[in-house]
Tab-separated table of C-alpha atoms and ligand atoms in Angstrom:
chain	number	residue	atom	x	y	z
A	1	MET	CA	0.000	0.000	0.000
A	2	LYS	CA	1.009	3.598	-0.512
A	3	ILE	CA	1.164	5.395	2.816
A	4	ILE	CA	1.792	9.101	3.165
A	5	ALA	CA	2.472	10.814	6.471
A	6	PHE	CA	2.603	14.481	7.391
A	7	ASN	CA	4.587	15.720	10.364
A	8	GLY	CA	3.169	19.129	11.281
A	9	SER	CA	5.593	19.874	14.121
A	10	PRO	CA	8.451	22.332	13.751
A	11	ARG	CA	10.303	20.628	16.644
A	12	SER	CA	12.740	18.085	15.293
A	13	GLY	CA	12.755	14.998	17.516
A	14	GLY	CA	9.668	16.324	19.309
A	15	ASN	CA	6.607	14.535	20.576
A	16	THR	CA	4.737	14.519	17.273
A	17	GLU	CA	7.722	13.039	15.457
A	18	LEU	CA	8.234	10.338	18.107
A	19	LEU	CA	4.558	9.409	17.972
A	20	LEU	CA	4.458	9.401	14.186
A	21	ASN	CA	7.608	7.259	13.951
A	22	GLU	CA	5.966	4.721	16.215
A	23	ALA	CA	2.829	4.610	14.029
A	24	LEU	CA	5.011	4.156	10.936
A	25	LYS	CA	7.043	1.282	12.445
A	26	PRO	CA	4.553	-1.552	11.756
A	27	LEU	CA	3.948	-0.187	8.262
A	28	GLN	CA	7.691	-0.201	7.560
A	29	GLU	CA	7.970	-3.700	9.015
A	30	ALA	CA	5.190	-4.840	6.660
A	31	GLY	CA	7.075	-3.385	3.677
A	32	HIS	CA	4.593	-0.711	2.654
A	33	ASP	CA	5.652	2.169	0.439
A	34	ILE	CA	5.905	5.142	2.836
A	35	VAL	CA	6.500	8.809	2.040
A	36	LEU	CA	7.001	11.204	4.955
A	37	PHE	CA	6.484	14.937	4.523
A	38	THR	CA	8.096	17.062	7.233
A	39	LEU	CA	6.032	20.139	6.515
A	40	ASN	CA	8.227	22.615	8.399
A	41	THR	CA	11.126	21.945	6.037
A	42	MET	CA	9.041	22.305	2.884
A	43	ASP	CA	8.722	25.403	0.783
A	44	PHE	CA	5.100	26.201	0.005
A	45	LYS	CA	2.795	29.173	0.439
A	46	PRO	CA	-0.447	29.245	2.365
A	47	CYS	CA	-3.586	29.335	0.189
A	48	GLN	CA	-3.856	32.706	-1.553
A	49	ASP	CA	-7.653	32.440	-2.093
A	50	CYS	CA	-7.021	33.466	-5.696
A	51	GLY	CA	-9.868	31.365	-7.080
A	52	GLY	CA	-7.451	29.697	-9.497
A	53	CYS	CA	-8.683	26.213	-8.568
A	54	THR	CA	-12.408	26.963	-8.633
A	55	GLU	CA	-13.132	25.798	-12.158
A	56	THR	CA	-10.397	23.183	-12.533
A	57	GLY	CA	-9.701	21.783	-9.063
A	58	ILE	CA	-6.041	22.423	-9.774
A	59	CYS	CA	-3.945	24.874	-7.757
A	60	ILE	CA	-2.096	27.358	-9.914
A	61	LEU	CA	0.771	27.851	-7.458
A	62	GLU	CA	3.947	25.962	-8.274
A	63	ASP	CA	5.767	24.954	-5.113
A	64	ALA	CA	6.306	21.954	-2.846
A	65	MET	CA	2.554	21.333	-2.678
A	66	THR	CA	2.693	20.018	-6.245
A	67	GLY	CA	4.354	16.817	-4.991
A	68	ILE	CA	1.952	16.615	-2.056
A	69	TYR	CA	-1.089	16.839	-4.344
A	70	SER	CA	0.190	13.890	-6.409
A	71	ALA	CA	1.008	11.892	-3.281
A	72	ILE	CA	-2.480	12.459	-1.837
A	73	ARG	CA	-4.083	11.336	-5.097
A	74	GLU	CA	-2.147	8.072	-5.042
A	75	ALA	CA	-2.305	7.339	-1.301
A	76	ASP	CA	-4.143	4.376	0.209
A	77	ARG	CA	-3.514	5.659	3.735
A	78	ILE	CA	-2.933	9.212	4.975
A	79	ILE	CA	-1.487	9.967	8.400
A	80	LEU	CA	-1.629	13.523	9.702
A	81	ALA	CA	0.365	14.231	12.864
A	82	SER	CA	0.379	17.621	14.542
A	83	PRO	CA	1.033	19.291	17.863
A	84	ILE	CA	-1.822	21.396	19.211
A	85	PHE	CA	-0.992	25.053	18.735
A	86	PHE	CA	-3.582	27.521	20.066
A	87	TYR	CA	-6.281	24.848	20.255
A	88	SER	CA	-5.832	23.646	16.706
A	89	LEU	CA	-3.445	22.149	14.191
A	90	SER	CA	-0.002	23.749	13.857
A	91	ALA	CA	0.387	26.443	11.213
A	92	GLN	CA	2.533	24.036	9.194
A	93	ALA	CA	-0.243	21.430	9.107
A	94	LYS	CA	-2.989	24.002	8.597
A	95	ALA	CA	-1.186	25.582	5.645
A	96	MET	CA	-1.037	22.192	3.918
A	97	VAL	CA	-4.690	21.533	4.743
A	98	ASP	CA	-5.772	24.941	3.392
A	99	ARG	CA	-3.969	24.258	0.123
A	100	CYS	CA	-6.281	21.245	-0.252
A	101	GLN	CA	-8.972	23.754	-1.172
A	102	ALA	CA	-8.086	22.647	-4.704
A	103	PHE	CA	-9.366	19.140	-3.828
A	104	TRP	CA	-12.413	20.731	-2.185
A	105	CYS	CA	-13.273	22.452	-5.481
A	106	GLU	CA	-12.693	19.226	-7.392
A	107	LYS	CA	-14.901	17.219	-5.035
A	108	TYR	CA	-17.690	19.606	-4.114
A	109	LEU	CA	-17.893	21.937	-7.124
A	110	LEU	CA	-16.801	19.633	-9.948
A	111	LYS	CA	-18.344	16.569	-8.214
A	112	LYS	CA	-15.270	14.367	-8.681
A	113	ILE	CA	-13.926	12.279	-5.854
A	114	ILE	CA	-10.387	10.945	-5.765
A	115	PRO	CA	-10.845	7.259	-6.628
A	116	ALA	CA	-9.733	4.776	-4.000
A	117	GLY	CA	-7.433	1.873	-4.852
A	118	THR	CA	-8.162	-1.745	-4.003
A	119	HIS	CA	-7.382	-1.160	-0.309
A	120	GLY	CA	-9.848	1.705	0.092
A	121	ARG	CA	-8.677	4.906	1.742
A	122	LYS	CA	-8.189	5.393	5.464
A	123	GLY	CA	-6.764	8.128	7.645
A	124	LEU	CA	-5.029	8.423	10.990
A	125	LEU	CA	-4.838	11.643	12.990
A	126	LEU	CA	-2.192	11.944	15.699
A	127	LEU	CA	-2.421	14.928	18.053
A	128	VAL	CA	-0.197	15.954	20.966
A	129	GLY	CA	-0.927	18.880	23.273
A	130	GLY	CA	0.581	20.370	26.403
A	131	MET	CA	-2.802	20.816	28.035
A	132	LYS	CA	-5.347	18.144	28.870
A	133	LYS	CA	-8.223	20.081	27.353
A	134	GLU	CA	-10.825	18.295	25.284
A	135	GLU	CA	-11.414	21.487	23.230
A	136	CYS	CA	-7.875	21.112	21.856
A	137	ARG	CA	-8.757	17.722	20.479
A	138	THR	CA	-12.168	18.674	19.099
A	139	THR	CA	-11.023	21.874	17.381
A	140	ALA	CA	-8.046	20.219	15.713
A	141	GLU	CA	-10.054	17.133	14.836
A	142	THR	CA	-12.797	19.145	13.148
A	143	THR	CA	-10.226	20.724	10.836
A	144	ALA	CA	-8.538	17.388	10.210
A	145	LYS	CA	-11.880	15.741	9.463
A	146	GLY	CA	-12.504	18.401	6.821
A	147	PHE	CA	-9.081	17.635	5.363
A	148	PHE	CA	-9.649	13.872	5.255
A	149	ARG	CA	-13.127	14.062	3.742
A	150	THR	CA	-11.980	16.648	1.192
A	151	CYS	CA	-9.212	14.250	0.142
A	152	SER	CA	-11.858	11.519	-0.233
A	153	VAL	CA	-10.758	9.649	2.908
A	154	PRO	CA	-14.122	8.416	4.238
A	155	GLU	CA	-12.942	7.235	7.648
A	156	HIS	CA	-10.157	8.065	10.051
A	157	GLU	CA	-9.046	7.206	13.542
A	158	THR	CA	-7.849	9.835	16.027
A	159	LEU	CA	-5.325	9.537	18.834
A	160	PHE	CA	-4.961	12.584	21.103
A	161	PHE	CA	-2.500	12.820	23.962
A	162	GLY	CA	-2.840	15.802	26.271
A	163	GLY	CA	-0.520	16.839	29.103
A	164	VAL	CA	2.499	16.165	26.879
A	165	ASP	CA	4.545	19.350	26.656
A	166	ALA	CA	8.351	19.204	26.954
A	167	LYS	CA	10.340	17.708	24.106
A	168	GLY	CA	10.340	13.930	24.467
A	169	ASP	CA	7.612	13.842	27.150
A	170	ILE	CA	5.560	11.500	24.980
A	171	GLN	CA	8.056	8.761	25.934
A	172	LYS	CA	6.959	9.078	29.563
A	173	HIS	CA	3.280	8.601	28.666
A	174	PRO	CA	2.174	5.140	29.847
A	175	THR	CA	0.415	4.076	26.633
A	176	ALA	CA	0.941	6.644	23.838
A	177	LEU	CA	3.717	4.952	21.859
A	178	LYS	CA	2.076	1.557	22.087
A	179	GLU	CA	-1.275	3.026	21.016
A	180	ALA	CA	0.400	4.732	18.056
A	181	TYR	CA	2.081	1.464	17.038
A	182	GLU	CA	-1.229	-0.395	17.231
A	183	ALA	CA	-3.037	2.324	15.258
A	184	GLY	CA	-0.289	2.179	12.633
A	185	LYS	CA	-0.733	-1.556	12.429
A	186	ARG	CA	-4.470	-1.120	11.825
A	187	MET	CA	-3.649	1.303	9.001
A	188	GLY	CA	-1.841	-1.556	7.289
A	189	GLU	CA	-4.955	-3.746	7.266
B	1	FMN	C1	2.889	28.176	19.592
B	1	FMN	C2	2.439	27.104	20.538
B	1	FMN	C3	1.110	27.029	20.875
B	1	FMN	C4	0.651	26.003	21.702
B	1	FMN	N1	-0.677	25.926	21.998
B	1	FMN	C5	-1.147	24.870	22.717
B	1	FMN	C6	-2.555	24.735	22.952
B	1	FMN	O1	-3.379	25.534	22.564
B	1	FMN	N2	-2.978	23.641	23.629
B	1	FMN	C7	-2.098	22.689	24.104
B	1	FMN	O2	-2.556	21.697	24.682
B	1	FMN	N3	-0.754	22.809	23.899
B	1	FMN	C8	-0.263	23.865	23.212
B	1	FMN	N4	1.090	23.984	22.968
B	1	FMN	C9	2.004	22.947	23.495
B	1	FMN	C10	2.346	21.885	22.447
B	1	FMN	O3	1.190	21.314	21.877
B	1	FMN	C11	3.168	20.767	23.114
B	1	FMN	O4	4.363	21.286	23.625
B	1	FMN	C12	3.482	19.604	22.188
B	1	FMN	O5	4.006	18.539	22.945
B	1	FMN	C13	4.472	19.986	21.104
B	1	FMN	O6	4.703	18.887	20.264
B	1	FMN	P1	6.074	18.719	19.429
B	1	FMN	O7	7.144	18.353	20.437
B	1	FMN	O8	5.813	17.670	18.448
B	1	FMN	O9	6.316	20.038	18.755
B	1	FMN	C14	1.573	25.042	22.203
B	1	FMN	C15	2.939	25.158	21.878
B	1	FMN	C16	3.367	26.159	21.055
B	1	FMN	C17	4.830	26.245	20.691
């Protein structure tokens, strides 16, 4: 299967990355084709709301999103991992999600959905926040749900770990890494 994963954290070696690596482990072990996008290192603009995609479903900007659009089209599984920043996805993750407005136009205006392969399409959302507030999960998840459905991913699973703040703290969480591994394994099914 083709698996794509987005790391929305700017903190290299941070909690999001550790969690995402754990979810990817069983997929690597099973020999799936995995492409990881570390969004903070990629050069792309936020959506300019130029209307360029309205009639075609194709973004007119030429930047690193071009490769991401192709990868999303071909993906059987999409994993989105982000820290909670101000009760939502990080700016890095949100900028990528906003650029999927092109897919929104394709799906909802032009009435074309991205066809699924033989394995169907599934998503996994991984969220880490410093606070233990349920609003952090629900706000970020609402945005992520919009992203998944827009990219024609009909179902996704969410893992949210609150109270995880300092770099590496996720390793002290009693179940987080194991839960991420198990969720990754389910993505491979
Ligand atoms: C700009 C910024 C905003 C943040 N806002 C929130 C927030 O609203 N809610 C929360 O629970 N944690 C918030 N945090 C804490 C991070 O979610 C937390 O430190 C997380 O573990 C970072 O993950 P990372 O190591 O993958 O970057 C914020 C951190 C930063 C830097």
